Coordinates of C-alpha atoms in Angstrom, one line a residue:
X226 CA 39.7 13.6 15.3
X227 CA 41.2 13.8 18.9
X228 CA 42.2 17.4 19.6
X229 CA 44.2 16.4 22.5
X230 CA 46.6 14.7 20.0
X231 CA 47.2 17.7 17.6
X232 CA 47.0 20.5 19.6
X233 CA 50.4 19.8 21.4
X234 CA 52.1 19.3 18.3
X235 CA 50.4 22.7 16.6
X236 CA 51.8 24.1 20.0
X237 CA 55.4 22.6 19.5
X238 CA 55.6 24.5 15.5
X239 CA 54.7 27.5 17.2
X240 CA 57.1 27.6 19.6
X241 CA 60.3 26.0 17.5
X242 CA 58.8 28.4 14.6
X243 CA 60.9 31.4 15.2
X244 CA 63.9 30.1 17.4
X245 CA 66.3 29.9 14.1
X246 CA 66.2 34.2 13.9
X247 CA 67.3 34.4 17.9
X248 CA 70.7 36.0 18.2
X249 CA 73.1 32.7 19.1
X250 CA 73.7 34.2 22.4
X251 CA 70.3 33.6 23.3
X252 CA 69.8 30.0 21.0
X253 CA 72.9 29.2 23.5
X254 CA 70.6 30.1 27.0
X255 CA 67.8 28.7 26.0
X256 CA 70.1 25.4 25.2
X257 CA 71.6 26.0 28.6
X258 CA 68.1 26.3 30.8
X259 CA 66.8 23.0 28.8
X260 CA 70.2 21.1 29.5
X261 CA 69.9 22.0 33.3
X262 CA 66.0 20.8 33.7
X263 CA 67.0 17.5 31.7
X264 CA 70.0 16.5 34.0
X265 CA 68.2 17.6 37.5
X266 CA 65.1 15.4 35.9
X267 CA 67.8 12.7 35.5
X268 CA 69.7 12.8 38.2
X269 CA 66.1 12.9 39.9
X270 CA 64.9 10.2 38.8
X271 CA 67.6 7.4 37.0
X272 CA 69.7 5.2 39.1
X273 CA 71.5 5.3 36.2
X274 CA 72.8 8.5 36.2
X275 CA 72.5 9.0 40.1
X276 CA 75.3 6.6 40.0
X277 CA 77.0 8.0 37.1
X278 CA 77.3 11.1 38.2
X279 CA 78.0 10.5 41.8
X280 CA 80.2 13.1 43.6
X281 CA 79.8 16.0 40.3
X282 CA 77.3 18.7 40.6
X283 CA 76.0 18.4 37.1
X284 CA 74.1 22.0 37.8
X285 CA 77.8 23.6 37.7
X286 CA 79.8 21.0 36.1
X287 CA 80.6 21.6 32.3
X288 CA 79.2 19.4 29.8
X289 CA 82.2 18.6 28.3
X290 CA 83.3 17.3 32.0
X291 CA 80.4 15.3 32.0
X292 CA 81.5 11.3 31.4
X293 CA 80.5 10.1 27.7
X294 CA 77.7 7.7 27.8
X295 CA 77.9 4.5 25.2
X296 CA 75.0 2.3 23.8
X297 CA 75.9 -0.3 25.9
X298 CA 76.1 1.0 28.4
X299 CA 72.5 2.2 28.0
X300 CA 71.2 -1.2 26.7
X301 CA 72.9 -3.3 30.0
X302 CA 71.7 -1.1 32.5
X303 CA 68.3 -0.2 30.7
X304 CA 65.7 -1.0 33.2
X305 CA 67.9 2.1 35.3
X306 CA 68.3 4.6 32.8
X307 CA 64.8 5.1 32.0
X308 CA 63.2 7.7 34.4
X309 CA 59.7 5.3 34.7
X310 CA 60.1 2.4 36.4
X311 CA 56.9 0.9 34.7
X312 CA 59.4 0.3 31.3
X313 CA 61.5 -3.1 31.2
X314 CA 63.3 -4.2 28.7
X315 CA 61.7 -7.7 29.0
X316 CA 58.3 -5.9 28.4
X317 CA 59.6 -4.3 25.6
X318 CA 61.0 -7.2 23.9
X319 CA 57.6 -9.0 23.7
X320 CA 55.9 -5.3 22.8
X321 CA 57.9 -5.2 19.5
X322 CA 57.8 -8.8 18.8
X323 CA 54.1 -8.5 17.8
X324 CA 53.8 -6.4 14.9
X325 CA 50.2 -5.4 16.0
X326 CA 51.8 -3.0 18.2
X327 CA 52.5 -1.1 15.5
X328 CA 51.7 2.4 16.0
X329 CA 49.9 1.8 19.4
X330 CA 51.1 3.1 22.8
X331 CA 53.1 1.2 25.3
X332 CA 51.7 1.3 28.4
X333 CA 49.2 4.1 26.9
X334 CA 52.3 6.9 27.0
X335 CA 55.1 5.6 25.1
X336 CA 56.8 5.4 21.3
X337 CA 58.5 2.2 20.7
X338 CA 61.6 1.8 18.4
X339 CA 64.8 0.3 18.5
X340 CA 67.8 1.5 16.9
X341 CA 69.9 -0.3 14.0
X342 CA 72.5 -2.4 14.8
X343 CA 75.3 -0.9 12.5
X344 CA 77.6 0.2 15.5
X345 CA 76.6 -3.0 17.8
X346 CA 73.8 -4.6 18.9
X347 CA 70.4 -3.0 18.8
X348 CA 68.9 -0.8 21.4
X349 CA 65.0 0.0 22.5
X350 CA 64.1 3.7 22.3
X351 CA 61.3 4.8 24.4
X352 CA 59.9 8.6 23.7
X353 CA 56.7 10.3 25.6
X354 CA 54.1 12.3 23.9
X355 CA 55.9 15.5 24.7
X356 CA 59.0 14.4 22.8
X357 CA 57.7 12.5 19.6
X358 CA 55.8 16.2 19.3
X359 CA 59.5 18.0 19.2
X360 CA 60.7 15.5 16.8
X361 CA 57.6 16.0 13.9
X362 CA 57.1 19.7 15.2
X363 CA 60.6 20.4 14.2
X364 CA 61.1 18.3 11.1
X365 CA 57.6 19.9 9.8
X366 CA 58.9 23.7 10.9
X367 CA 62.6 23.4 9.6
X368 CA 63.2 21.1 7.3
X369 CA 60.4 22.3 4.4
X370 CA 60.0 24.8 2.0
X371 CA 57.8 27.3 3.4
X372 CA 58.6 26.4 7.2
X373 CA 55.9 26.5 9.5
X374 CA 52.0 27.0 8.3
X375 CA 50.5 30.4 8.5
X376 CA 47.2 30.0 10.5
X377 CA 45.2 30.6 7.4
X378 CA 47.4 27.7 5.6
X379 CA 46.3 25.4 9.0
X380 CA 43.1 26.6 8.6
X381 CA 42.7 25.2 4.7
X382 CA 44.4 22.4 5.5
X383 CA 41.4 21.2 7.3
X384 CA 39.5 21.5 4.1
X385 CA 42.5 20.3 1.6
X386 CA 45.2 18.2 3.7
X387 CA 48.7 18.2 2.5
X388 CA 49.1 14.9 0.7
X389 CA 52.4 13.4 2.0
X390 CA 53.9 10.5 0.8
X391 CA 56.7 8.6 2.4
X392 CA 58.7 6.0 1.0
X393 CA 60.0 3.7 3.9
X394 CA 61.2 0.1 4.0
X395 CA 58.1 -1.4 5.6
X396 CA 56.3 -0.8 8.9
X397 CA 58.7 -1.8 11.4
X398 CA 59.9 -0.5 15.0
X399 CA 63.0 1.4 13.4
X400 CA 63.2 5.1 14.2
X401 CA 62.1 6.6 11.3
X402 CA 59.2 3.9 11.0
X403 CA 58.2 4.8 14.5
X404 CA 57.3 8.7 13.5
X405 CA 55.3 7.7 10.5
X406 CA 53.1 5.6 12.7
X407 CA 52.1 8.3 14.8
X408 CA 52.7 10.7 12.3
X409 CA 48.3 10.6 10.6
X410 CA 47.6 10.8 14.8
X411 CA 49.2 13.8 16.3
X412 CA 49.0 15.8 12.7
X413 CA 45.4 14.8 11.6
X414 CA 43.5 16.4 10.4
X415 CA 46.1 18.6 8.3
X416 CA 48.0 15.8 6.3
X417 CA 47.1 12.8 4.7
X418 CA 49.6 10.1 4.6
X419 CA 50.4 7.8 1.9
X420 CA 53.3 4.7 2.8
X421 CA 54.9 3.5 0.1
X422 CA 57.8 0.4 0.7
X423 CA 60.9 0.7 -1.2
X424 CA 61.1 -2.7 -2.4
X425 CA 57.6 -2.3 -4.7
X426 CA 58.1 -3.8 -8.0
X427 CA 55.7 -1.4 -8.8
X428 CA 57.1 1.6 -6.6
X429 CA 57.3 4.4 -9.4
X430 CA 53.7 4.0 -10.6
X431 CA 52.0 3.9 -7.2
X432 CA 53.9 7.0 -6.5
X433 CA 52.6 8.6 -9.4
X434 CA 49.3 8.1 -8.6
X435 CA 49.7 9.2 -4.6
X436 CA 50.1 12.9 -6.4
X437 CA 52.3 14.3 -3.5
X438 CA 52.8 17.3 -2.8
X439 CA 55.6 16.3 -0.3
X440 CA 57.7 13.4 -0.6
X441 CA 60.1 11.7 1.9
X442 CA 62.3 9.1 1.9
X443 CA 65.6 7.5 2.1
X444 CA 68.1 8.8 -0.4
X445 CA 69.3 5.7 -1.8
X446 CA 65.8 5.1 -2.9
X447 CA 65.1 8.4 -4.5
X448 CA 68.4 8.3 -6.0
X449 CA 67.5 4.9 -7.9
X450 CA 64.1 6.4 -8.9
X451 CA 65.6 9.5 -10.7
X452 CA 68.1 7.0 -12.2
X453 CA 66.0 4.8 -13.5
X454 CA 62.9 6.7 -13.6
X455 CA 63.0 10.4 -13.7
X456 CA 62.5 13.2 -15.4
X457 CA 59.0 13.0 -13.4
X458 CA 55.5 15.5 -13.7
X459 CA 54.1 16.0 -10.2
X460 CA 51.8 19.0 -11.0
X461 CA 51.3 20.0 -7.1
X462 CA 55.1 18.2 -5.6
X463 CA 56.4 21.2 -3.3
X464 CA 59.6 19.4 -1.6
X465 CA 61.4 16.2 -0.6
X466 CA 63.1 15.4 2.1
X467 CA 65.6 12.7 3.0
X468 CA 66.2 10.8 5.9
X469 CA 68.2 7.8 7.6
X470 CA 71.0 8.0 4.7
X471 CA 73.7 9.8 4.3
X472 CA 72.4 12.7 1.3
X473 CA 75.4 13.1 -0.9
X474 CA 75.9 16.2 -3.3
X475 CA 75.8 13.3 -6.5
X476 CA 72.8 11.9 -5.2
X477 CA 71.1 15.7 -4.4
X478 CA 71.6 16.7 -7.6
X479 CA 70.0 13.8 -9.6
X480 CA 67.2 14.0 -7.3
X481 CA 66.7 17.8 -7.7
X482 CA 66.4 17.4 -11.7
X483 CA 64.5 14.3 -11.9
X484 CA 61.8 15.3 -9.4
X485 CA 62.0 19.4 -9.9
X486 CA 61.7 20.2 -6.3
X487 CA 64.2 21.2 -4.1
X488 CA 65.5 18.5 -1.3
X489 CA 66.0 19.0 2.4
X490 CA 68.2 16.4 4.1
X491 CA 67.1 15.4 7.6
X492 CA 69.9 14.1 9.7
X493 CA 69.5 12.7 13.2
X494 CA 69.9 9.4 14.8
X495 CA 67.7 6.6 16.6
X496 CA 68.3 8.3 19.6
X497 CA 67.7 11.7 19.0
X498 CA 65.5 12.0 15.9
X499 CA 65.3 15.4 15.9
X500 CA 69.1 16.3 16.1
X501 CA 69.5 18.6 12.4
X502 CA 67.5 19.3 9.8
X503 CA 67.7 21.2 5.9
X504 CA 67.5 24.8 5.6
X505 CA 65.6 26.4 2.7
X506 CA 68.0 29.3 3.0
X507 CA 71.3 27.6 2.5
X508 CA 70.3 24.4 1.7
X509 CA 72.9 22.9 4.5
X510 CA 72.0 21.2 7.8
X511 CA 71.8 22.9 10.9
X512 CA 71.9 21.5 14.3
X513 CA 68.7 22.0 16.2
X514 CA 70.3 23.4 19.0
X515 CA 67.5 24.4 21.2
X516 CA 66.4 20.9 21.6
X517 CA 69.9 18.6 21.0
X518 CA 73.6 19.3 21.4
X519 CA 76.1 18.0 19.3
X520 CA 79.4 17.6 20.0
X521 CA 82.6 16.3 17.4
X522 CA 84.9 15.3 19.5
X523 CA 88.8 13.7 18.9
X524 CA 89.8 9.8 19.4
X525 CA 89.9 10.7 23.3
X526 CA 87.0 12.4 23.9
X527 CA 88.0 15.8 23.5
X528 CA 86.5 18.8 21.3
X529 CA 87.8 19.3 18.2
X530 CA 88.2 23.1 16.1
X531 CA 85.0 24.1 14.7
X532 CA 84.4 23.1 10.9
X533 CA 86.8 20.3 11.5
X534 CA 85.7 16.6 11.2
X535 CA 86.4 14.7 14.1
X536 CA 86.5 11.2 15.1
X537 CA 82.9 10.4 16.7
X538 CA 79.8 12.4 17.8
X539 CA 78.2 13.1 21.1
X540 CA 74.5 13.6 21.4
X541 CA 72.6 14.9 24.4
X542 CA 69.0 15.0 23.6
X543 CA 66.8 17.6 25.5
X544 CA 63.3 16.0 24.5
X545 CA 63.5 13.0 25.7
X546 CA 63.4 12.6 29.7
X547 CA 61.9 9.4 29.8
X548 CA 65.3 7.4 28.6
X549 CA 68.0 10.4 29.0
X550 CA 70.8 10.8 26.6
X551 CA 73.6 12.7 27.7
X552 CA 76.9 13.0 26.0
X553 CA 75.5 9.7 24.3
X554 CA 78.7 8.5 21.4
X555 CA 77.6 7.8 18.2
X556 CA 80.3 6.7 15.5
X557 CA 79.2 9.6 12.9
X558 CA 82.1 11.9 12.0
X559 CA 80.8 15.3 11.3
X560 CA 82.5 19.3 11.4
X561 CA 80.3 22.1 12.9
X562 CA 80.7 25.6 12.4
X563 CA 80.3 27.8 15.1
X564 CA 77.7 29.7 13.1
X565 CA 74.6 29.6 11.2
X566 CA 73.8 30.6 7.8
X567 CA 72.8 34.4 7.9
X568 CA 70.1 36.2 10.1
X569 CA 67.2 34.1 9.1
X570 CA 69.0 30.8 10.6
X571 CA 71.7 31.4 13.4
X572 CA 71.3 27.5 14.8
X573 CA 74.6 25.9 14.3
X574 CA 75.9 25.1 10.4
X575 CA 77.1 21.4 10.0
X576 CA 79.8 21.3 7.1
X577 CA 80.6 18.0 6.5
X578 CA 78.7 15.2 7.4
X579 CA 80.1 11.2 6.9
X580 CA 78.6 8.1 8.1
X581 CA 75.5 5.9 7.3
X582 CA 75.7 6.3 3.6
X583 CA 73.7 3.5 1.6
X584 CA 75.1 2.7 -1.9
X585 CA 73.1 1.7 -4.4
X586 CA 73.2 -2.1 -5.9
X587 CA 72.6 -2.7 -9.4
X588 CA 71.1 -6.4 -10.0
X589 CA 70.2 -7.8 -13.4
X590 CA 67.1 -9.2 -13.4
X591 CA 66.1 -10.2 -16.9
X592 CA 66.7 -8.1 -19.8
X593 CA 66.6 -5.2 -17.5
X594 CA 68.0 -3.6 -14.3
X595 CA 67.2 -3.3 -11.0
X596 CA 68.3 -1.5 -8.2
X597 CA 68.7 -2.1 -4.5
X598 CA 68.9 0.0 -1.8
X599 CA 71.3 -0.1 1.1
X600 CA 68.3 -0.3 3.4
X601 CA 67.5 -3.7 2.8
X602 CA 70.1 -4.9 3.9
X603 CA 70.4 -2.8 7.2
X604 CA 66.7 -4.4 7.9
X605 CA 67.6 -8.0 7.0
X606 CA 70.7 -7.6 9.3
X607 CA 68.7 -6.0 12.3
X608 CA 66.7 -8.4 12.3
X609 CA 69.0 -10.7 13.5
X610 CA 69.9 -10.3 16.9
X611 CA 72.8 -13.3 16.9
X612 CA 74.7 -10.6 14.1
X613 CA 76.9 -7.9 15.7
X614 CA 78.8 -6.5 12.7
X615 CA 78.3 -7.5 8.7
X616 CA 79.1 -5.8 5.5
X617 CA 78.0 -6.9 2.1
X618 CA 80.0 -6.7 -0.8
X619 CA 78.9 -7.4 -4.8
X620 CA 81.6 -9.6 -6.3
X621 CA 79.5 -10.3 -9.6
X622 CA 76.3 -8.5 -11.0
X623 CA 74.0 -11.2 -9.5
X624 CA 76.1 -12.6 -6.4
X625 CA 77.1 -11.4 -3.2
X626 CA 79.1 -11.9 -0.5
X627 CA 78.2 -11.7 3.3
X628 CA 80.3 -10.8 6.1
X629 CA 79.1 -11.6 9.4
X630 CA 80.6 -11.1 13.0
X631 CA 78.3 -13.2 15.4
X632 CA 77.9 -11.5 18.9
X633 CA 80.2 -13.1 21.6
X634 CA 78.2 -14.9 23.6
X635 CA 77.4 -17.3 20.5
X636 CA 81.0 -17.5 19.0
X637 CA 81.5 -21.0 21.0
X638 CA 78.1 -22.5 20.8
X639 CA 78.1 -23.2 16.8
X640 CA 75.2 -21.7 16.1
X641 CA 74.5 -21.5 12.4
X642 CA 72.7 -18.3 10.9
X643 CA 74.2 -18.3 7.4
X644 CA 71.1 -19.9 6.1
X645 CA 68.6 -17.8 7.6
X646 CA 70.3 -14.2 6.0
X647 CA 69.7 -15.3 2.2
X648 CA 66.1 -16.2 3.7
X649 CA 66.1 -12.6 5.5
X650 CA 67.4 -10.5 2.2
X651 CA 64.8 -12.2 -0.2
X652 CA 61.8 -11.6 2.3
X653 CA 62.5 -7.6 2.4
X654 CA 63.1 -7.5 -1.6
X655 CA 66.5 -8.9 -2.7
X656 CA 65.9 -10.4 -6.1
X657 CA 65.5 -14.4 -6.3
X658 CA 67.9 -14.7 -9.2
X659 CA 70.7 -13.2 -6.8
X660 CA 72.7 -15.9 -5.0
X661 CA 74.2 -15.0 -1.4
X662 CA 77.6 -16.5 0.4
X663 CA 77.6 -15.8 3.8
X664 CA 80.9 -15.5 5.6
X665 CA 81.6 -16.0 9.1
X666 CA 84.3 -13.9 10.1
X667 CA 86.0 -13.0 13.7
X668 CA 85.7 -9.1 12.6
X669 CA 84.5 -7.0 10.3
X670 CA 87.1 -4.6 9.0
X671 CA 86.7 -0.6 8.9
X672 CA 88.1 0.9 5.7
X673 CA 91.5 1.8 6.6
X674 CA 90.8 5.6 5.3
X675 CA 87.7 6.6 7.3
X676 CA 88.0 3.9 10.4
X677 CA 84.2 2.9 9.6
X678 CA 83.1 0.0 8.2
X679 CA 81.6 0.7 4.4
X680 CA 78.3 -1.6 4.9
X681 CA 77.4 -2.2 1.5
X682 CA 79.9 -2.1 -1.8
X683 CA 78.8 -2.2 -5.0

């Protein structure tokens, strides 16, 4: 056991531990004092945003005067954003291409991941020590039953671990997959880890025998295993928590009575992991505002009322000062309430939440059925950097249809992916008795309702 890997993240519970109970007023200038150090760093030290925000004086200017900040614009000019000029993209690209990176530092400082493509092409996130320690500080403080350990609970845990196990895709530099490599490192010796893949034929019974007593996982996939499996006996199973996926009350509810346990949804994004998390006072999602702010804004930029959903999201991230995020747009559509959910949580209440939702797919396989989550798809897709847009739709129980939008630069050469995504889907757990059409197409429509596009319909 290195203590110089735990004790910063036992230092980040204590101090996120009782921020929820401030008066807002104060939540709001501690918000406020983190915002100012972030954009001095930046300003400091990215020719990114020296150039940005040439001629403003970001230490007086509003935030909401600040200019938004797109993914693309962060992956063209990424080499200039980050604040350490040691960190290239082209580095980085032949970092994650060798899966024996996995879990190991780049450059002996850094988390790797990259972002899904779902709202264009894919983008490298780089997070320090410092800030991978806010992310699993504050999803093990906030988004939990009990909140953070007592010292005496820290102190059994070094006899009796807390058995976690987390049901991901498969290791991989997405976000999500990224925290659970680090994750045995900077919390041993107090948890044990157990990774489970979603696409297991045998998933259900090697989660019976991990005995949890915390489960996480995407909510398409514990959805299917309440479905098809539940009602289920885990003697010592204290919580579950969701991640990645949208958590929708039909889905909450199934997963609640099949598993016993109450569920806490985690809601954040590739580029700020650590943006909301469950409440086990409410049971809604509050915006961790002492180290992210959230903004809903309308179709041109602008703030919308409180509690009203608006067209798109902006995310500033106050953890992360090696790649800044500042007013960084994110397609969400979410409502915030201008308050929390009694004295015990004051951080800001998100109402309504839309975007990123996985549905479920339903394939026969035999005499029996099987289900599919959403998430296979997303990692098939990603891993496909010639694919810009794509939706999947299920025409017949067994068949499916693949729409593809091919990024611009290879519209004119003729390149031909359509065989390699059938290839891609059966790899990560599609059933062989499936058969996939892949579509070319010059755009890939949003549902006329919402504006976003539905990725997978049953």
């Amino acid at each position: 056991m290195k203590l110089k890997n735990v004790i910063p993240v036992v230092a980040a519970m204590r101090q996120v531990r009782n921020t929820p109970c401030l008066e807002p007023g104060r939540i709001r200038r501690l918000q406020s004092e983190r915002l100012m150090r972030l954009l001095e760093y930046a300003c400091a030290r990215s020719p990114f945003y020296q150039r940005k925000y040439w001629g403003l004086n970001p230490g007086t200017v509003p935030l909401a005067m600040l200019p938004i900040t797109t993914k693309e614009e962060i992956r063209d000019h990424f080499d200039e954003v980050v604040t350490d000029p040691r960190i290239r993209w082209k580095d980085l690209e032949t970092f994650t291409a060798d899966d024996r990176n996995l879990g190991r530092w780049y450059l002996g400082e850094y988390a790797v991941s990259h972002s899904s493509g779902t709202q264009g092409r894919p983008l490298f996130i780089v997070h320090d020590r410092f800030a991978l320690a806010r992310i699993i500080s504050l999803m093990t403080a906030r988004s939990s039953r009990d909140g953070t350990p007592s010292t005496l609970q820290g102190i059994a845990r070094l006899f009796r671990p807390q058995r976690i196990t987390a049901i991901s895709f498969r290791r991989g530099f997405y976000p999500s997959g990224m925290v659970l490599e680090y994750l045995p490192e900077m919390l041993a010796p107090f948890v044990r880890v157990t990774r489970l893949s979603s696409t297991d034929r045998d998933l259900c019974t090697r989660l019976i025998h991990s005995n949890p007593q915390v489960i996480t996982g995407y909510a398409g996939v514990l959805e299917g295993l309440a479905i098809q499996n539940g009602p289920f006996e885990f003697p010592e199973l204290q919580y579950i928590t969701t991640s990645s996926e949208q958590l929708l009350p039909r889905a909450r509810q199934r997963i609640e009575k099949a598993f016993g346990v109450p569920v806490f949804d985690h809601y954040g994004t590739g580029e700020c992991l650590q943006l909301a998390d469950g409440c086990r006072h409410c049971g809604g999602v509050h915006v961790n505002a002492d180290w992210a702010i959230l903004e809903s804004v309308d179709e041109n930029g602008q703030a919308v009322p409180f509690e009203t959903v608006g067209n798109r999201i902006l995310i500033t991230n106050l953890a992360n000062r090696v790649q800044p995020m500042i007013r960084y747009e994110v397609g969400d559509q979410v409502a915030i309430a201008n308050h929390g959910c009694g004295p015990s949580n004051n951080l800001p209440l998100l109402t309504q939440i839309h975007g990123r939702t996985s549905d479920l797919l339903w394939i026969g396989a035999g005499e029996e059925k099987r289900f599919v989550s959403g998430i296979v798809f997303q990692s098939a897709m990603d891993s496909l950097p010639e694919i810009q847009d794509w939706r999947v739709e299920q025409r017949e129980s067994n068949r499916l249809t693949v729409e593809i939008q091919l990024v611009p630069e290879l519209k004119s050469t003729g390149m031909d992916v359509s065989g390699l995504i059938p290839r891609r889907l059966y790899e990560r757990g599609l059933p062989s008795v499936v058969t996939v059409d892949v579509d070319i197409v010059s755009a890939v429509l949003p549902d006329p309702k919402t504006g976003k596009v539905r990725r997978v319909v049953p």
